PDB file of C-alpha atoms and ligand atoms in Angstrom:
ATOM      1  CA  UNK A   1     -16.096 -14.928  16.992  1.00  0.00           C
ATOM      2  CA  UNK A   2     -12.304 -13.515  16.360  1.00  0.00           C
ATOM      3  CA  UNK A   3      -9.544 -14.137  18.083  1.00  0.00           C
ATOM      4  CA  UNK A   4      -8.038 -11.300  20.347  1.00  0.00           C
ATOM      5  CA  UNK A   5      -4.436 -11.745  19.065  1.00  0.00           C
ATOM      6  CA  UNK A   6      -5.836 -11.933  14.851  1.00  0.00           C
ATOM      7  CA  UNK A   7      -8.100  -8.465  15.748  1.00  0.00           C
ATOM      8  CA  UNK A   8      -5.469  -6.923  17.063  1.00  0.00           C
ATOM      9  CA  UNK A   9      -3.086  -7.488  14.381  1.00  0.00           C
ATOM     10  CA  UNK A  10      -5.864  -6.740  11.791  1.00  0.00           C
ATOM     11  CA  UNK A  11      -6.909  -4.063  13.366  1.00  0.00           C
ATOM     12  CA  UNK A  12      -2.789  -2.601  13.200  1.00  0.00           C
ATOM     13  CA  UNK A  13      -3.106  -3.252   9.578  1.00  0.00           C
ATOM     14  CA  UNK A  14      -5.573  -0.586   9.308  1.00  0.00           C
ATOM     15  CA  UNK A  15      -3.089   1.589  10.807  1.00  0.00           C
ATOM     16  CA  UNK A  16      -0.255   0.518   8.271  1.00  0.00           C
ATOM     17  CA  UNK A  17      -2.426   0.709   4.951  1.00  0.00           C
ATOM     18  CA  UNK A  18      -3.376   4.403   6.213  1.00  0.00           C
ATOM     19  CA  UNK A  19       0.067   5.026   7.145  1.00  0.00           C
ATOM     20  CA  UNK A  20       0.841   4.074   3.724  1.00  0.00           C
ATOM     21  CA  UNK A  21      -1.713   5.972   1.804  1.00  0.00           C
ATOM     22  CA  UNK A  22       0.062   8.632   3.902  1.00  0.00           C
ATOM     23  CA  UNK A  23       3.651   7.517   2.868  1.00  0.00           C
ATOM     24  CA  UNK A  24       2.748   7.854  -1.138  1.00  0.00           C
ATOM     25  CA  UNK A  25       1.122  10.971  -0.975  1.00  0.00           C
ATOM     26  CA  UNK A  26       4.455  12.415   0.679  1.00  0.00           C
ATOM     27  CA  UNK A  27       5.757  11.236  -2.650  1.00  0.00           C
ATOM     28  CA  UNK A  28       3.433  12.694  -4.796  1.00  0.00           C
ATOM     29  CA  UNK A  29       3.830  16.192  -2.353  1.00  0.00           C
ATOM     30  CA  UNK A  30       7.220  16.105  -3.649  1.00  0.00           C
ATOM     31  CA  UNK A  31       7.168  15.047  -7.122  1.00  0.00           C
ATOM     32  CA  UNK A  32       4.542  17.495  -7.429  1.00  0.00           C
ATOM     33  CA  UNK A  33       7.290  20.035  -6.156  1.00  0.00           C
ATOM     34  CA  UNK A  34      10.159  18.715  -9.037  1.00  0.00           C
ATOM     35  CA  UNK A  35       7.084  19.550 -11.684  1.00  0.00           C
ATOM     36  CA  UNK A  36       6.827  16.072 -12.304  1.00  0.00           C
ATOM     37  CA  UNK A  37       2.733  15.922 -11.972  1.00  0.00           C
ATOM     38  CA  UNK A  38       2.578  12.261 -13.919  1.00  0.00           C
ATOM     39  CA  UNK A  39       4.615  10.806 -10.712  1.00  0.00           C
ATOM     40  CA  UNK A  40       2.515  12.897  -8.657  1.00  0.00           C
ATOM     41  CA  UNK A  41      -0.780  11.511 -10.246  1.00  0.00           C
ATOM     42  CA  UNK A  42       0.708   7.582 -10.186  1.00  0.00           C
ATOM     43  CA  UNK A  43       1.167   7.817  -6.214  1.00  0.00           C
ATOM     44  CA  UNK A  44      -1.966   9.925  -5.808  1.00  0.00           C
ATOM     45  CA  UNK A  45      -3.664   7.056  -7.149  1.00  0.00           C
ATOM     46  CA  UNK A  46      -1.612   4.341  -5.299  1.00  0.00           C
ATOM     47  CA  UNK A  47      -2.602   6.437  -2.160  1.00  0.00           C
ATOM     48  CA  UNK A  48      -6.096   6.371  -3.312  1.00  0.00           C
ATOM     49  CA  UNK A  49      -5.683   2.501  -3.400  1.00  0.00           C
ATOM     50  CA  UNK A  50      -3.930   2.347  -0.279  1.00  0.00           C
ATOM     51  CA  UNK A  51      -6.962   3.925   1.921  1.00  0.00           C
ATOM     52  CA  UNK A  52      -9.022   1.894   0.261  1.00  0.00           C
ATOM     53  CA  UNK A  53      -7.067  -1.041   1.828  1.00  0.00           C
ATOM     54  CA  UNK A  54      -7.836   0.671   5.429  1.00  0.00           C
ATOM     55  CA  UNK A  55     -10.948   0.213   4.276  1.00  0.00           C
ATOM     56  CA  UNK A  56     -11.661  -3.173   3.749  1.00  0.00           C
ATOM     57  CA  UNK A  57      -9.874  -4.518   7.000  1.00  0.00           C
ATOM     58  CA  UNK A  58     -11.921  -1.976   9.083  1.00  0.00           C
ATOM     59  CA  UNK A  59     -15.053  -3.146   7.000  1.00  0.00           C
ATOM     60  CA  UNK A  60     -14.224  -6.734   7.834  1.00  0.00           C
ATOM     61  CA  UNK A  61     -13.066  -5.701  11.793  1.00  0.00           C
ATOM     62  CA  UNK A  62     -16.922  -4.448  11.719  1.00  0.00           C
ATOM     63  CA  UNK A  63     -18.589  -6.967  10.138  1.00  0.00           C
ATOM     64  CA  UNK A  64     -16.946  -9.286  12.646  1.00  0.00           C
ATOM     65  CA  UNK A  65     -18.208  -7.443  15.778  1.00  0.00           C
ATOM     66  CA  UNK A  66     -15.466  -5.731  16.769  1.00  0.00           C
ATOM     67  CA  UNK A  67     -14.904  -2.606  17.958  1.00  0.00           C
ATOM     68  CA  UNK A  68     -12.387  -0.978  15.985  1.00  0.00           C
ATOM     69  CA  UNK A  69      -9.464   1.460  17.759  1.00  0.00           C
ATOM     70  CA  UNK A  70      -7.103   4.006  15.954  1.00  0.00           C
ATOM     71  CA  UNK A  71      -3.698   4.971  16.720  1.00  0.00           C
ATOM     72  CA  UNK A  72      -2.180   7.663  15.698  1.00  0.00           C
ATOM     73  CA  UNK A  73      -0.528   7.519  12.406  1.00  0.00           C
ATOM     74  CA  UNK A  74       3.793   8.329  11.846  1.00  0.00           C
ATOM     75  CA  UNK A  75       4.808  11.154  10.249  1.00  0.00           C
ATOM     76  CA  UNK A  76       6.305  10.175   6.576  1.00  0.00           C
ATOM     77  CA  UNK A  77       9.621  11.748   7.161  1.00  0.00           C
ATOM     78  CA  UNK A  78      11.893   9.930   4.363  1.00  0.00           C
ATOM     79  CA  UNK A  79      14.052  11.933   2.658  1.00  0.00           C
ATOM     80  CA  UNK A  80      14.710  12.355  -1.053  1.00  0.00           C
ATOM     81  CA  UNK A  81      18.056  12.526  -2.670  1.00  0.00           C
ATOM     82  CA  UNK A  82      16.783  11.974  -6.289  1.00  0.00           C
ATOM     83  CA  UNK A  83      13.922  11.525  -8.052  1.00  0.00           C
ATOM     84  CA  UNK A  84      14.563   7.507  -8.028  1.00  0.00           C
ATOM     85  CA  UNK A  85      14.371   7.196  -4.021  1.00  0.00           C
ATOM     86  CA  UNK A  86      10.632   7.301  -3.850  1.00  0.00           C
ATOM     87  CA  UNK A  87      10.379   4.641  -5.729  1.00  0.00           C
ATOM     88  CA  UNK A  88      13.163   2.835  -3.643  1.00  0.00           C
ATOM     89  CA  UNK A  89      11.236   3.596  -0.725  1.00  0.00           C
ATOM     90  CA  UNK A  90       8.089   2.575  -1.773  1.00  0.00           C
ATOM     91  CA  UNK A  91      10.047  -0.724  -3.269  1.00  0.00           C
ATOM     92  CA  UNK A  92      10.876  -2.202  -0.102  1.00  0.00           C
ATOM     93  CA  UNK A  93       7.428  -0.299   1.856  1.00  0.00           C
ATOM     94  CA  UNK A  94       5.323  -2.793  -0.284  1.00  0.00           C
ATOM     95  CA  UNK A  95       8.137  -5.865   0.835  1.00  0.00           C
ATOM     96  CA  UNK A  96       7.283  -5.258   4.319  1.00  0.00           C
ATOM     97  CA  UNK A  97       3.795  -4.519   3.664  1.00  0.00           C
ATOM     98  CA  UNK A  98       3.525  -8.111   2.412  1.00  0.00           C
ATOM     99  CA  UNK A  99       5.955  -8.973   5.406  1.00  0.00           C
ATOM    100  CA  UNK A 100       3.337  -8.246   8.206  1.00  0.00           C
ATOM    101  CA  UNK A 101      -0.191  -9.664   5.534  1.00  0.00           C
ATOM    102  CA  UNK A 102       2.054 -12.759   5.743  1.00  0.00           C
ATOM    103  CA  UNK A 103       2.690 -12.681   9.257  1.00  0.00           C
ATOM    104  CA  UNK A 104      -0.998 -12.179  10.221  1.00  0.00           C
ATOM    105  CA  UNK A 105      -2.025 -15.547   7.630  1.00  0.00           C
ATOM    106  CA  UNK A 106       0.815 -17.311   9.496  1.00  0.00           C
ATOM    107  CA  UNK A 107      -1.545 -16.314  12.609  1.00  0.00           C
ATOM    108  CA  UNK A 108      -4.858 -17.284  11.280  1.00  0.00           C
ATOM    109  CA  UNK A 109      -2.985 -20.871   9.992  1.00  0.00           C
ATOM    110  CA  UNK A 110      -2.917 -21.490  13.685  1.00  0.00           C
ATOM    111  CA  UNK A 111      -5.867 -20.578  15.244  1.00  0.00           C
ATOM    112  CA  UNK A 112      -7.481 -22.746  11.815  1.00  0.00           C
ATOM    113  CA  UNK A 113      -9.747 -19.495  11.552  1.00  0.00           C
ATOM    114  CA  UNK A 114     -10.286 -20.179   7.530  1.00  0.00           C
ATOM    115  CA  UNK A 115     -12.668 -16.932   7.493  1.00  0.00           C
ATOM    116  CA  UNK A 116      -9.741 -14.653   7.938  1.00  0.00           C
ATOM    117  CA  UNK A 117      -7.448 -16.754   5.428  1.00  0.00           C
ATOM    118  CA  UNK A 118      -9.821 -15.563   2.809  1.00  0.00           C
ATOM    119  CA  UNK A 119     -10.402 -12.639   3.402  1.00  0.00           C
ATOM    120  CA  UNK A 120      -6.969 -11.868   3.347  1.00  0.00           C
ATOM    121  CA  UNK A 121      -6.089 -13.980   0.433  1.00  0.00           C
ATOM    122  CA  UNK A 122      -6.939 -11.157  -1.672  1.00  0.00           C
ATOM    123  CA  UNK A 123      -4.204  -9.441  -0.576  1.00  0.00           C
ATOM    124  CA  UNK A 124      -1.383 -11.769  -1.126  1.00  0.00           C
ATOM    125  CA  UNK A 125      -2.990 -11.391  -4.755  1.00  0.00           C
ATOM    126  CA  UNK A 126      -2.150  -7.655  -4.596  1.00  0.00           C
ATOM    127  CA  UNK A 127       0.481  -7.211  -2.318  1.00  0.00           C
ATOM    128  CA  UNK A 128       2.448 -10.384  -5.439  1.00  0.00           C
ATOM    129  CA  UNK A 129       0.936  -6.912  -8.345  1.00  0.00           C
ATOM    130  CA  UNK A 130       2.000  -4.330  -5.841  1.00  0.00           C
ATOM    131  CA  UNK A 131       5.564  -5.513  -5.079  1.00  0.00           C
ATOM    132  CA  UNK A 132       6.305  -6.206  -9.010  1.00  0.00           C
ATOM    133  CA  UNK A 133       4.505  -2.376 -10.164  1.00  0.00           C
ATOM    134  CA  UNK A 134       7.060  -1.510  -7.306  1.00  0.00           C
ATOM    135  CA  UNK A 135       9.781  -2.895  -9.169  1.00  0.00           C
ATOM    136  CA  UNK A 136       8.942  -2.073 -12.473  1.00  0.00           C
ATOM    137  CA  UNK A 137       8.897   1.890 -11.780  1.00  0.00           C
ATOM    138  CA  UNK A 138      12.337   1.437 -10.562  1.00  0.00           C
ATOM    139  CA  UNK A 139      13.593  -0.234 -13.626  1.00  0.00           C
ATOM    140  CA  UNK A 140      11.612   2.304 -15.528  1.00  0.00           C
ATOM    141  CA  UNK A 141      13.587   5.011 -13.918  1.00  0.00           C
ATOM    142  CA  UNK A 142      16.442   3.454 -14.544  1.00  0.00           C
ATOM    143  CA  UNK A 143      15.880   2.611 -18.037  1.00  0.00           C
ATOM    144  CA  UNK A 144      14.492   6.092 -19.268  1.00  0.00           C
ATOM    145  CA  UNK A 145      14.730   8.774 -16.586  1.00  0.00           C
ATOM    146  CA  UNK A 146      18.762   9.419 -17.201  1.00  0.00           C
ATOM    147  CA  UNK A 147      18.115  11.500 -19.746  1.00  0.00           C
ATOM    148  CA  UNK A 148      14.955  15.274 -20.375  1.00  0.00           C
ATOM    149  CA  UNK A 149      13.119  13.302 -22.884  1.00  0.00           C
ATOM    150  CA  UNK A 150      12.992  10.131 -21.175  1.00  0.00           C
ATOM    151  CA  UNK A 151      12.423  11.517 -17.738  1.00  0.00           C
ATOM    152  CA  UNK A 152       9.998  13.569 -19.870  1.00  0.00           C
ATOM    153  CA  UNK A 153       7.472  10.241 -21.425  1.00  0.00           C
ATOM    154  CA  UNK A 154       8.222   8.642 -18.660  1.00  0.00           C
ATOM    155  CA  UNK A 155       5.624  11.475 -16.405  1.00  0.00           C
ATOM    156  CA  UNK A 156       3.561  11.082 -19.622  1.00  0.00           C
ATOM    157  CA  UNK A 157       3.426   8.159 -18.854  1.00  0.00           C
ATOM    158  CA  UNK A 158       2.831   7.772 -15.564  1.00  0.00           C
ATOM    159  CA  UNK A 159      -0.290  11.141 -15.581  1.00  0.00           C
ATOM    160  CA  UNK A 160      -2.603   8.103 -17.669  1.00  0.00           C
ATOM    161  CA  UNK A 161      -3.333   6.298 -14.476  1.00  0.00           C
ATOM    162  CA  UNK A 162      -6.753   6.838 -13.186  1.00  0.00           C
ATOM    163  CA  UNK A 163      -7.898   5.681 -10.194  1.00  0.00           C
ATOM    164  CA  UNK A 164     -10.759   3.325  -9.653  1.00  0.00           C
ATOM    165  CA  UNK A 165     -12.178   1.296  -6.749  1.00  0.00           C
ATOM    166  CA  UNK A 166     -11.490  -2.448  -6.504  1.00  0.00           C
ATOM    167  CA  UNK A 167     -14.496  -4.591  -8.402  1.00  0.00           C
ATOM    168  CA  UNK A 168     -12.439  -7.764  -6.826  1.00  0.00           C
ATOM    169  CA  UNK A 169     -11.731  -6.720  -3.098  1.00  0.00           C
ATOM    170  CA  UNK A 170     -13.460  -7.094   0.205  1.00  0.00           C
ATOM    171  CA  UNK A 171     -16.131  -4.515   0.964  1.00  0.00           C
ATOM    172  CA  UNK A 172     -14.526  -1.501   2.154  1.00  0.00           C
TER     173      UNK A 172
HETATM  174 FE1  FEO B   1      -2.006  -1.593   0.895  1.00  0.00          FE
HETATM  175 FE2  FEO B   1       0.427  -1.642  -1.283  1.00  0.00          FE
HETATM  176  O1  FEO B   1      -0.463  -2.702   0.245  1.00  0.00           O
END
């Protein structure tokens, strides 16, 4: 049986992952409105991955006999000054999510909850990748996004991202 504190943290993480999906869809709304459909596509795919993360936490709790409890999802209320702002907010957000996953891992370690540690291992790796991707987006935007041709090419590149459910992650 999972410890009460661990259940609480994992249950909260469902909400945080759904908020992430909501936040990234909001980025996609902004970019679609700006005529940057490639950027919008990239964040739509990202939103689907975040939704999947929420499903993984939910599945893990259910498989451990927990009655999952949902809370309200915050409204994404970020203000975008320019095309770079969402990318910077995205990077900060991923660092925040990493801190949440790390906190759950800490709790699992202190409880000697090896099952939850093993479940979280995939997320630890995933967060490393997500932070790198978010940082790369900022770097590319700073390098190429400054002129119309560069922005056009970057938008084209980002339009190629395709959603695929994870084949390595925990069950959904
Ligand atoms: Fe589910 Fe981007 O962390």
